[in-house]
Amino acid sequence: MHAYIVEGGRPLSGRVGVHGAKNSVLPILAAAILAPGESVIHNCPALSDVSASLDILGRLGCRTAQSGGTITVDATVLTGSSVPDALMREMRSSVIFLGAILGRTGEANLSLPGGCELGPRPIDLHLEAIRALGAQVREEPGGRLSCRGALTGREIVLARPSVGATENAMLAAAAARGTTVLHNAAREPEIVDLQAFLRALGAEVRGAGSSTVVIQGGKPLHGGEFTVMGDRIVACTYLAAAAAAGGSVTVTGADPAHCSAVTAVLQEAGCTVRSAGGAIELISRQGLRGAGAVHTAPYPGFPTDAQPPVMAALARGRGTTLFVEHMFENRYRHVSELRRMGADIRVEDRVAVVCGVDTLHGAAVEAADLRGGAALMVAALGAEGESRITGVHHLDRGYASLAEDLSALGARVRREELTFS
């Protein structure tokens, strides 16, 4: 077991780049299944979720190779359409393979996915979209799903703008006969990235980034080359870290427009934020203040993934900030650990009231999920004394070089293997 040891109270300074987006590369790796041939994907981060995706691709018969940030997927021949339960449980995003496997082979057998425990995240919208395209879906004992059938394009209206369901529908529809029109689609930048990759494979897709996506299915697909967008949530985490610790940090590699809902909150909290040439500069020197009410929402609203690290930063803001979590009901699992560090946070259902305190103190805390772990790191950087953060395997799912990046900015962070006698 590993832990991050963080010595807080040191202002951050300098420039840091972010790696490729976790929430983009995972559906793109799944999409590579659709195209017989070799796809070359650049800017792929070294994350445990990416490794799990490569294991799934290998199980299906794809040949994969990784050199630095470039992954090559040869999906010329698939030897299977089934994903074992153990691989599915490694990450929540494993369900994104459903549409691609079904579209390529005409059948898919897999189990319910794993990942962070953020409350019920049913895949009903995924299955409804797949059924709408003509697949027969059978839910079997033990949480297994069996899907098969030829797919035909049609109009689909999602009950809510789910990112995963939008992506799964796009992947399946790219292999279906005819045109699919997907209404109430999620609008996240990662979906625009998926559309661009599908186009690189020869698919005809338009409308991503709006609420209506049109996919002309049945086009002959081939391997392609693509570069994954920068990770906006990693960028927002580093900005929150700078806000908490103080100092001046410039983040590069992510589109400033994709981070605007978060930077607006940090500006309201007293930070100076400037964007130019694809970089975001944040200056935090006067101490933070409460930022009013922060409501998580689908893009372009405030991202639920940024809520925990921003909350951690504002735990030391003078005054009160109200967080309302509209996306996941268990998104406040980091609060009890922030309280160990001296934060004054009260939670009632989906509302968290953060009353800023003068000082947080270092403590031994444990990450319960990916973004909650990021919150503990942000809090530890702004706290007095030393913190020990365990549960870092959650952080490995979304941050490829967390200690190295923060250390380059002047933080004292190290990763240690814990031994028990």
GROMACS .gro file of C-alpha atoms in nm:
model
  421
    1MET     CA    1   0.000   0.000   0.000
    2HIS     CA    2   0.121   0.349  -0.086
    3ALA     CA    3   0.063   0.691   0.064
    4TYR     CA    4   0.131   1.050  -0.029
    5ILE     CA    5   0.319   1.245   0.236
    6VAL     CA    6   0.251   1.618   0.201
    7GLU     CA    7   0.416   1.901   0.390
    8GLY     CA    8   0.168   2.186   0.369
    9GLY     CA    9   0.197   2.561   0.392
   10ARG     CA   10   0.430   2.613   0.094
   11PRO     CA   11   0.309   2.850  -0.182
   12LEU     CA   12   0.315   2.708  -0.534
   13SER     CA   13   0.489   2.879  -0.824
   14GLY     CA   14   0.567   2.794  -1.184
   15ARG     CA   15   0.423   2.631  -1.491
   16VAL     CA   16   0.273   2.283  -1.524
   17GLY     CA   17   0.125   2.092  -1.816
   18VAL     CA   18  -0.161   1.844  -1.791
   19HIS     CA   19  -0.174   1.502  -1.949
   20GLY     CA   20  -0.437   1.365  -2.184
   21ALA     CA   21  -0.794   1.348  -2.061
   22LYS     CA   22  -0.893   1.029  -1.880
   23ASN     CA   23  -1.257   1.081  -1.974
   24SER     CA   24  -1.161   1.114  -2.339
   25VAL     CA   25  -0.903   0.840  -2.387
   26LEU     CA   26  -1.122   0.564  -2.240
   27PRO     CA   27  -1.409   0.592  -2.493
   28ILE     CA   28  -1.153   0.649  -2.770
   29LEU     CA   29  -0.978   0.322  -2.683
   30ALA     CA   30  -1.317   0.151  -2.694
   31ALA     CA   31  -1.393   0.313  -3.031
   32ALA     CA   32  -1.075   0.162  -3.179
   33ILE     CA   33  -1.254  -0.174  -3.169
   34LEU     CA   34  -1.489  -0.057  -3.444
   35ALA     CA   35  -1.215  -0.015  -3.706
   36PRO     CA   36  -1.035  -0.313  -3.858
   37GLY     CA   37  -0.676  -0.198  -3.880
   38GLU     CA   38  -0.430  -0.006  -3.668
   39SER     CA   39  -0.511   0.309  -3.473
   40VAL     CA   40  -0.239   0.530  -3.323
   41ILE     CA   41  -0.352   0.740  -3.028
   42HIS     CA   42  -0.126   1.010  -2.884
   43ASN     CA   43  -0.129   1.192  -2.547
   44CYS     CA   44  -0.255   0.888  -2.357
   45PRO     CA   45  -0.193   0.923  -1.982
   46ALA     CA   46  -0.032   0.649  -1.773
   47LEU     CA   47  -0.337   0.576  -1.559
   48SER     CA   48  -0.463   0.254  -1.404
   49ASP     CA   49  -0.793   0.295  -1.593
   50VAL     CA   50  -0.599   0.310  -1.921
   51SER     CA   51  -0.414  -0.008  -1.826
   52ALA     CA   52  -0.747  -0.174  -1.750
   53SER     CA   53  -0.878  -0.068  -2.091
   54LEU     CA   54  -0.574  -0.220  -2.261
   55ASP     CA   55  -0.636  -0.545  -2.072
   56ILE     CA   56  -0.993  -0.548  -2.203
   57LEU     CA   57  -0.875  -0.482  -2.559
   58GLY     CA   58  -0.625  -0.766  -2.529
   59ARG     CA   59  -0.894  -1.001  -2.402
   60LEU     CA   60  -1.102  -0.922  -2.713
   61GLY     CA   61  -0.812  -1.011  -2.941
   62CYS     CA   62  -0.670  -0.665  -3.016
   63ARG     CA   63  -0.295  -0.622  -3.025
   64THR     CA   64  -0.181  -0.319  -2.828
   65ALA     CA   65   0.151  -0.146  -2.777
   66GLN     CA   66   0.243   0.153  -2.564
   67SER     CA   67   0.543   0.382  -2.606
   68GLY     CA   68   0.543   0.685  -2.379
   69GLY     CA   69   0.214   0.863  -2.433
   70THR     CA   70   0.133   0.683  -2.759
   71ILE     CA   71  -0.086   0.372  -2.772
   72THR     CA   72  -0.125   0.162  -3.084
   73VAL     CA   73  -0.433  -0.058  -3.113
   74ASP     CA   74  -0.452  -0.317  -3.390
   75ALA     CA   75  -0.815  -0.432  -3.409
   76THR     CA   76  -0.780  -0.610  -3.744
   77VAL     CA   77  -0.900  -0.937  -3.592
   78LEU     CA   78  -1.122  -0.977  -3.286
   79THR     CA   79  -1.125  -1.316  -3.121
   80GLY     CA   80  -1.400  -1.257  -2.867
   81SER     CA   81  -1.697  -1.048  -2.761
   82SER     CA   82  -1.695  -1.123  -2.389
   83VAL     CA   83  -1.528  -0.927  -2.109
   84PRO     CA   84  -1.462  -1.114  -1.781
   85ASP     CA   85  -1.616  -0.989  -1.461
   86ALA     CA   86  -1.276  -0.916  -1.303
   87LEU     CA   87  -1.182  -0.673  -1.582
   88MET     CA   88  -1.521  -0.501  -1.582
   89ARG     CA   89  -1.500  -0.438  -1.210
   90GLU     CA   90  -1.173  -0.248  -1.238
   91MET     CA   91  -1.341   0.072  -1.357
   92ARG     CA   92  -1.680   0.229  -1.400
   93SER     CA   93  -1.603   0.336  -1.757
   94SER     CA   94  -1.572  -0.026  -1.870
   95VAL     CA   95  -1.938  -0.013  -1.975
   96ILE     CA   96  -1.828   0.209  -2.266
   97PHE     CA   97  -1.704  -0.107  -2.440
   98LEU     CA   98  -2.062  -0.231  -2.478
   99GLY     CA   99  -2.157  -0.027  -2.786
  100ALA     CA  100  -1.826  -0.082  -2.962
  101ILE     CA  101  -1.815  -0.460  -2.909
  102LEU     CA  102  -2.178  -0.501  -3.011
  103GLY     CA  103  -2.132  -0.282  -3.316
  104ARG     CA  104  -1.825  -0.470  -3.436
  105THR     CA  105  -1.926  -0.831  -3.358
  106GLY     CA  106  -2.306  -0.828  -3.334
  107GLU     CA  107  -2.293  -0.950  -2.974
  108ALA     CA  108  -2.149  -0.848  -2.640
  109ASN     CA  109  -2.130  -1.028  -2.308
  110LEU     CA  110  -2.013  -0.841  -2.003
  111SER     CA  111  -2.095  -0.769  -1.642
  112LEU     CA  112  -2.195  -0.457  -1.457
  113PRO     CA  113  -1.896  -0.222  -1.419
  114GLY     CA  114  -1.704  -0.124  -1.107
  115GLY     CA  115  -1.529   0.205  -1.021
  116CYS     CA  116  -1.577   0.465  -0.749
  117GLU     CA  117  -1.876   0.422  -0.520
  118LEU     CA  118  -2.052   0.752  -0.579
  119GLY     CA  119  -2.404   0.620  -0.537
  120PRO     CA  120  -2.639   0.458  -0.788
  121ARG     CA  121  -2.525   0.519  -1.144
  122PRO     CA  122  -2.754   0.282  -1.334
  123ILE     CA  123  -2.670   0.196  -1.692
  124ASP     CA  124  -3.037   0.202  -1.788
  125LEU     CA  125  -2.984   0.481  -2.042
  126HIS     CA  126  -2.703   0.283  -2.206
  127LEU     CA  127  -2.926  -0.021  -2.241
  128GLU     CA  128  -3.224   0.182  -2.364
  129ALA     CA  129  -3.011   0.333  -2.640
  130ILE     CA  130  -2.875  -0.008  -2.741
  131ARG     CA  131  -3.226  -0.155  -2.745
  132ALA     CA  132  -3.353   0.137  -2.951
  133LEU     CA  133  -3.096   0.048  -3.218
  134GLY     CA  134  -3.238  -0.304  -3.239
  135ALA     CA  135  -3.027  -0.506  -2.999
  136GLN     CA  136  -3.174  -0.769  -2.773
  137VAL     CA  137  -3.049  -0.718  -2.419
  138ARG     CA  138  -3.081  -0.986  -2.157
  139GLU     CA  139  -2.987  -0.920  -1.796
  140GLU     CA  140  -2.873  -1.248  -1.648
  141PRO     CA  141  -2.820  -1.364  -1.288
  142GLY     CA  142  -2.496  -1.248  -1.132
  143GLY     CA  143  -2.505  -0.908  -1.298
  144ARG     CA  144  -2.411  -1.031  -1.647
  145LEU     CA  145  -2.546  -0.869  -1.963
  146SER     CA  146  -2.596  -1.049  -2.292
  147CYS     CA  147  -2.657  -0.830  -2.599
  148ARG     CA  148  -2.692  -0.934  -2.961
  149GLY     CA  149  -2.852  -0.837  -3.288
  150ALA     CA  150  -2.804  -0.633  -3.602
  151LEU     CA  151  -2.823  -0.259  -3.537
  152THR     CA  152  -3.033  -0.010  -3.731
  153GLY     CA  153  -3.019   0.368  -3.701
  154ARG     CA  154  -3.315   0.556  -3.557
  155GLU     CA  155  -3.407   0.858  -3.344
  156ILE     CA  156  -3.317   0.824  -2.977
  157VAL     CA  157  -3.416   1.063  -2.700
  158LEU     CA  158  -3.212   1.027  -2.381
  159ALA     CA  159  -3.408   1.085  -2.061
  160ARG     CA  160  -3.113   1.290  -1.932
  161PRO     CA  161  -2.785   1.402  -2.090
  162SER     CA  162  -2.569   1.114  -1.970
  163VAL     CA  163  -2.209   1.127  -2.092
  164GLY     CA  164  -2.160   0.752  -2.093
  165ALA     CA  165  -2.493   0.678  -2.262
  166THR     CA  166  -2.421   0.941  -2.528
  167GLU     CA  167  -2.083   0.783  -2.600
  168ASN     CA  168  -2.216   0.427  -2.606
  169ALA     CA  169  -2.497   0.529  -2.842
  170MET     CA  170  -2.247   0.703  -3.073
  171LEU     CA  171  -2.023   0.395  -3.086
  172ALA     CA  172  -2.307   0.154  -3.155
  173ALA     CA  173  -2.469   0.388  -3.407
  174ALA     CA  174  -2.144   0.423  -3.604
  175ALA     CA  175  -2.172   0.053  -3.683
  176ALA     CA  176  -2.551   0.050  -3.740
  177ARG     CA  177  -2.722   0.059  -4.079
  178GLY     CA  178  -2.874   0.399  -4.152
  179THR     CA  179  -2.890   0.726  -3.965
  180THR     CA  180  -2.918   0.773  -3.591
  181VAL     CA  181  -3.028   1.106  -3.444
  182LEU     CA  182  -2.946   1.130  -3.074
  183HIS     CA  183  -3.146   1.394  -2.886
  184ASN     CA  184  -3.070   1.536  -2.539
  185ALA     CA  185  -2.710   1.426  -2.581
  186ALA     CA  186  -2.447   1.527  -2.328
  187ARG     CA  187  -2.236   1.821  -2.447
  188GLU     CA  188  -1.903   1.758  -2.271
  189PRO     CA  189  -1.579   1.836  -2.459
  190GLU     CA  190  -1.478   1.471  -2.432
  191ILE     CA  191  -1.773   1.381  -2.654
  192VAL     CA  192  -1.646   1.627  -2.914
  193ASP     CA  193  -1.310   1.449  -2.889
  194LEU     CA  194  -1.478   1.111  -2.945
  195GLN     CA  195  -1.655   1.249  -3.252
  196ALA     CA  196  -1.322   1.371  -3.392
  197PHE     CA  197  -1.166   1.027  -3.342
  198LEU     CA  198  -1.460   0.851  -3.506
  199ARG     CA  199  -1.420   1.085  -3.803
  200ALA     CA  200  -1.052   0.991  -3.818
  201LEU     CA  201  -1.170   0.629  -3.854
  202GLY     CA  202  -1.396   0.721  -4.144
  203ALA     CA  203  -1.726   0.756  -3.955
  204GLU     CA  204  -1.976   1.028  -4.042
  205VAL     CA  205  -2.071   1.204  -3.717
  206ARG     CA  206  -2.175   1.563  -3.654
  207GLY     CA  207  -2.328   1.773  -3.379
  208ALA     CA  208  -2.114   1.670  -3.080
  209GLY     CA  209  -2.098   1.957  -2.834
  210SER     CA  210  -2.465   2.031  -2.894
  211SER     CA  211  -2.771   1.847  -2.764
  212THR     CA  212  -2.828   1.668  -3.097
  213VAL     CA  213  -2.573   1.429  -3.248
  214VAL     CA  214  -2.628   1.274  -3.590
  215ILE     CA  215  -2.446   0.953  -3.685
  216GLN     CA  216  -2.461   0.813  -4.037
  217GLY     CA  217  -2.387   0.449  -3.971
  218GLY     CA  218  -2.259   0.170  -4.186
  219LYS     CA  219  -1.962   0.359  -4.330
  220PRO     CA  220  -1.649   0.148  -4.390
  221LEU     CA  221  -1.409   0.218  -4.105
  222HIS     CA  222  -1.032   0.198  -4.094
  223GLY     CA  223  -0.753   0.267  -3.850
  224GLY     CA  224  -0.658   0.627  -3.783
  225GLU     CA  225  -0.427   0.856  -3.590
  226PHE     CA  226  -0.542   1.096  -3.322
  227THR     CA  227  -0.422   1.312  -3.030
  228VAL     CA  228  -0.632   1.314  -2.713
  229MET     CA  229  -0.736   1.648  -2.564
  230GLY     CA  230  -0.587   1.773  -2.237
  231ASP     CA  231  -0.753   1.679  -1.910
  232ARG     CA  232  -0.965   1.971  -1.789
  233ILE     CA  233  -1.028   1.810  -1.448
  234VAL     CA  234  -0.655   1.771  -1.382
  235ALA     CA  235  -0.616   2.137  -1.483
  236CYS     CA  236  -0.891   2.240  -1.242
  237THR     CA  237  -0.732   2.033  -0.965
  238TYR     CA  238  -0.398   2.212  -1.007
  239LEU     CA  239  -0.574   2.550  -1.010
  240ALA     CA  240  -0.755   2.456  -0.688
  241ALA     CA  241  -0.422   2.348  -0.538
  242ALA     CA  242  -0.271   2.687  -0.620
  243ALA     CA  243  -0.573   2.863  -0.473
  244ALA     CA  244  -0.540   2.663  -0.150
  245ALA     CA  245  -0.163   2.688  -0.108
  246GLY     CA  246  -0.127   3.039  -0.244
  247GLY     CA  247   0.119   3.158  -0.505
  248SER     CA  248   0.114   3.190  -0.883
  249VAL     CA  249   0.071   2.893  -1.115
  250THR     CA  250   0.022   2.864  -1.491
  251VAL     CA  251  -0.150   2.551  -1.621
  252THR     CA  252  -0.106   2.448  -1.985
  253GLY     CA  253  -0.241   2.170  -2.204
  254ALA     CA  254  -0.613   2.216  -2.135
  255ASP     CA  255  -0.855   2.448  -2.313
  256PRO     CA  256  -0.930   2.745  -2.083
  257ALA     CA  257  -1.289   2.753  -2.212
  258HIS     CA  258  -1.341   2.400  -2.080
  259CYS     CA  259  -1.241   2.519  -1.730
  260SER     CA  260  -1.437   2.845  -1.726
  261ALA     CA  261  -1.709   2.735  -1.482
  262VAL     CA  262  -1.439   2.647  -1.228
  263THR     CA  263  -1.219   2.951  -1.284
  264ALA     CA  264  -1.526   3.173  -1.241
  265VAL     CA  265  -1.578   3.028  -0.890
  266LEU     CA  266  -1.209   3.067  -0.802
  267GLN     CA  267  -1.221   3.429  -0.919
  268GLU     CA  268  -1.525   3.489  -0.700
  269ALA     CA  269  -1.326   3.339  -0.413
  270GLY     CA  270  -1.058   3.607  -0.459
  271CYS     CA  271  -0.810   3.456  -0.703
  272THR     CA  272  -0.682   3.641  -1.007
  273VAL     CA  273  -0.728   3.428  -1.319
  274ARG     CA  274  -0.600   3.509  -1.666
  275SER     CA  275  -0.613   3.302  -1.985
  276ALA     CA  276  -0.399   3.354  -2.292
  277GLY     CA  277  -0.257   3.132  -2.564
  278GLY     CA  278  -0.417   2.817  -2.427
  279ALA     CA  279  -0.271   2.868  -2.076
  280ILE     CA  280  -0.447   2.951  -1.750
  281GLU     CA  281  -0.266   3.159  -1.489
  282LEU     CA  282  -0.398   3.171  -1.132
  283ILE     CA  283  -0.264   3.402  -0.863
  284SER     CA  284  -0.370   3.354  -0.499
  285ARG     CA  285  -0.200   3.589  -0.255
  286GLN     CA  286  -0.461   3.761  -0.038
  287GLY     CA  287  -0.640   3.461   0.111
  288LEU     CA  288  -0.967   3.317  -0.014
  289ARG     CA  289  -1.325   3.409   0.063
  290GLY     CA  290  -1.654   3.226   0.031
  291ALA     CA  291  -1.788   3.190  -0.323
  292GLY     CA  292  -2.163   3.195  -0.270
  293ALA     CA  293  -2.345   2.894  -0.417
  294VAL     CA  294  -2.184   2.632  -0.643
  295HIS     CA  295  -2.422   2.399  -0.827
  296THR     CA  296  -2.279   2.102  -1.015
  297ALA     CA  297  -2.437   2.049  -1.355
  298PRO     CA  298  -2.376   1.890  -1.695
  299TYR     CA  299  -2.137   2.079  -1.921
  300PRO     CA  300  -2.107   2.374  -1.961
  301GLY     CA  301  -2.204   2.395  -1.595
  302PHE     CA  302  -1.975   2.339  -1.297
  303PRO     CA  303  -1.834   1.983  -1.329
  304THR     CA  304  -1.908   1.738  -1.051
  305ASP     CA  305  -1.551   1.606  -1.080
  306ALA     CA  306  -1.415   1.949  -0.982
  307GLN     CA  307  -1.643   1.990  -0.681
  308PRO     CA  308  -1.426   1.803  -0.425
  309PRO     CA  309  -1.093   1.982  -0.494
  310VAL     CA  310  -1.259   2.324  -0.514
  311MET     CA  311  -1.444   2.254  -0.188
  312ALA     CA  312  -1.112   2.166  -0.026
  313ALA     CA  313  -0.963   2.497  -0.138
  314LEU     CA  314  -1.259   2.697  -0.010
  315ALA     CA  315  -1.249   2.524   0.329
  316ARG     CA  316  -1.010   2.807   0.421
  317GLY     CA  317  -1.212   3.082   0.254
  318ARG     CA  318  -1.343   3.359   0.478
  319GLY     CA  319  -1.721   3.330   0.489
  320THR     CA  320  -1.947   3.058   0.354
  321THR     CA  321  -1.975   2.861   0.032
  322LEU     CA  322  -2.279   2.646  -0.046
  323PHE     CA  323  -2.225   2.340  -0.266
  324VAL     CA  324  -2.525   2.166  -0.422
  325GLU     CA  325  -2.443   1.831  -0.584
  326HIS     CA  326  -2.691   1.751  -0.860
  327MET     CA  327  -2.501   1.466  -1.029
  328PHE     CA  328  -2.408   1.198  -0.771
  329GLU     CA  329  -2.564   1.144  -0.431
  330ASN     CA  330  -2.246   1.014  -0.263
  331ARG     CA  331  -2.010   1.283  -0.391
  332TYR     CA  332  -1.933   1.410  -0.037
  333ARG     CA  333  -1.733   1.114   0.091
  334HIS     CA  334  -1.427   1.338   0.125
  335VAL     CA  335  -1.602   1.566   0.376
  336SER     CA  336  -1.541   1.349   0.682
  337GLU     CA  337  -1.169   1.341   0.601
  338LEU     CA  338  -1.156   1.719   0.548
  339ARG     CA  339  -1.312   1.754   0.893
  340ARG     CA  340  -1.019   1.556   1.034
  341MET     CA  341  -0.803   1.838   0.904
  342GLY     CA  342  -1.013   2.101   1.079
  343ALA     CA  343  -1.261   2.195   0.806
  344ASP     CA  344  -1.606   2.318   0.910
  345ILE     CA  345  -1.844   2.149   0.665
  346ARG     CA  346  -2.203   2.042   0.725
  347VAL     CA  347  -2.383   1.809   0.485
  348GLU     CA  348  -2.756   1.762   0.446
  349ASP     CA  349  -2.860   1.533   0.161
  350ARG     CA  350  -2.709   1.690  -0.156
  351VAL     CA  351  -2.613   2.022   0.007
  352ALA     CA  352  -2.280   2.095   0.175
  353VAL     CA  353  -2.229   2.418   0.370
  354VAL     CA  354  -1.861   2.512   0.393
  355CYS     CA  355  -1.778   2.768   0.662
  356GLY     CA  356  -1.423   2.882   0.607
  357VAL     CA  357  -1.169   2.836   0.886
  358ASP     CA  358  -0.843   3.022   0.940
  359THR     CA  359  -0.626   2.711   0.943
  360LEU     CA  360  -0.634   2.348   0.835
  361HIS     CA  361  -0.388   2.113   1.002
  362GLY     CA  362  -0.209   1.810   0.866
  363ALA     CA  363  -0.361   1.473   0.945
  364ALA     CA  364  -0.370   1.108   0.841
  365VAL     CA  365  -0.658   1.079   0.594
  366GLU     CA  366  -0.780   0.825   0.340
  367ALA     CA  367  -0.914   0.877  -0.011
  368ALA     CA  368  -1.246   0.700  -0.071
  369ASP     CA  369  -1.265   0.779  -0.442
  370LEU     CA  370  -1.071   0.950  -0.721
  371ARG     CA  371  -1.181   1.313  -0.692
  372GLY     CA  372  -1.215   1.289  -0.314
  373GLY     CA  373  -0.848   1.193  -0.310
  374ALA     CA  374  -0.771   1.505  -0.512
  375ALA     CA  375  -0.959   1.710  -0.253
  376LEU     CA  376  -0.740   1.571   0.026
  377MET     CA  377  -0.427   1.657  -0.170
  378VAL     CA  378  -0.549   2.014  -0.225
  379ALA     CA  379  -0.637   2.051   0.144
  380ALA     CA  380  -0.302   1.907   0.253
  381LEU     CA  381  -0.112   2.158   0.038
  382GLY     CA  382  -0.291   2.446   0.212
  383ALA     CA  383  -0.272   2.299   0.562
  384GLU     CA  384  -0.016   2.354   0.836
  385GLY     CA  385   0.204   2.055   0.908
  386GLU     CA  386   0.233   1.713   0.748
  387SER     CA  387  -0.047   1.502   0.604
  388ARG     CA  388  -0.048   1.135   0.506
  389ILE     CA  389  -0.298   1.041   0.236
  390THR     CA  390  -0.373   0.673   0.183
  391GLY     CA  391  -0.607   0.514  -0.069
  392VAL     CA  392  -0.386   0.652  -0.345
  393HIS     CA  393  -0.489   0.374  -0.587
  394HIS     CA  394  -0.799   0.587  -0.643
  395LEU     CA  395  -0.580   0.882  -0.746
  396ASP     CA  396  -0.388   0.654  -0.984
  397ARG     CA  397  -0.706   0.621  -1.186
  398GLY     CA  398  -0.703   0.986  -1.290
  399TYR     CA  399  -0.366   1.152  -1.213
  400ALA     CA  400  -0.058   1.020  -1.389
  401SER     CA  401   0.216   1.232  -1.229
  402LEU     CA  402   0.057   1.405  -0.932
  403ALA     CA  403   0.355   1.414  -0.695
  404GLU     CA  404   0.601   1.506  -0.971
  405ASP     CA  405   0.385   1.789  -1.108
  406LEU     CA  406   0.318   1.941  -0.767
  407SER     CA  407   0.682   1.906  -0.661
  408ALA     CA  408   0.786   2.095  -0.975
  409LEU     CA  409   0.567   2.381  -0.850
  410GLY     CA  410   0.746   2.391  -0.515
  411ALA     CA  411   0.526   2.157  -0.310
  412ARG     CA  412   0.682   1.900  -0.080
  413VAL     CA  413   0.504   1.583  -0.183
  414ARG     CA  414   0.642   1.232  -0.193
  415ARG     CA  415   0.495   0.890  -0.250
  416GLU     CA  416   0.593   0.618  -0.006
  417GLU     CA  417   0.524   0.249   0.022
  418LEU     CA  418   0.385   0.176   0.366
  419THR     CA  419   0.520  -0.120   0.556
  420PHE     CA  420   0.353  -0.280   0.853
  421SER     CA  421   0.538  -0.484   1.109
   0.00000   0.00000   0.00000
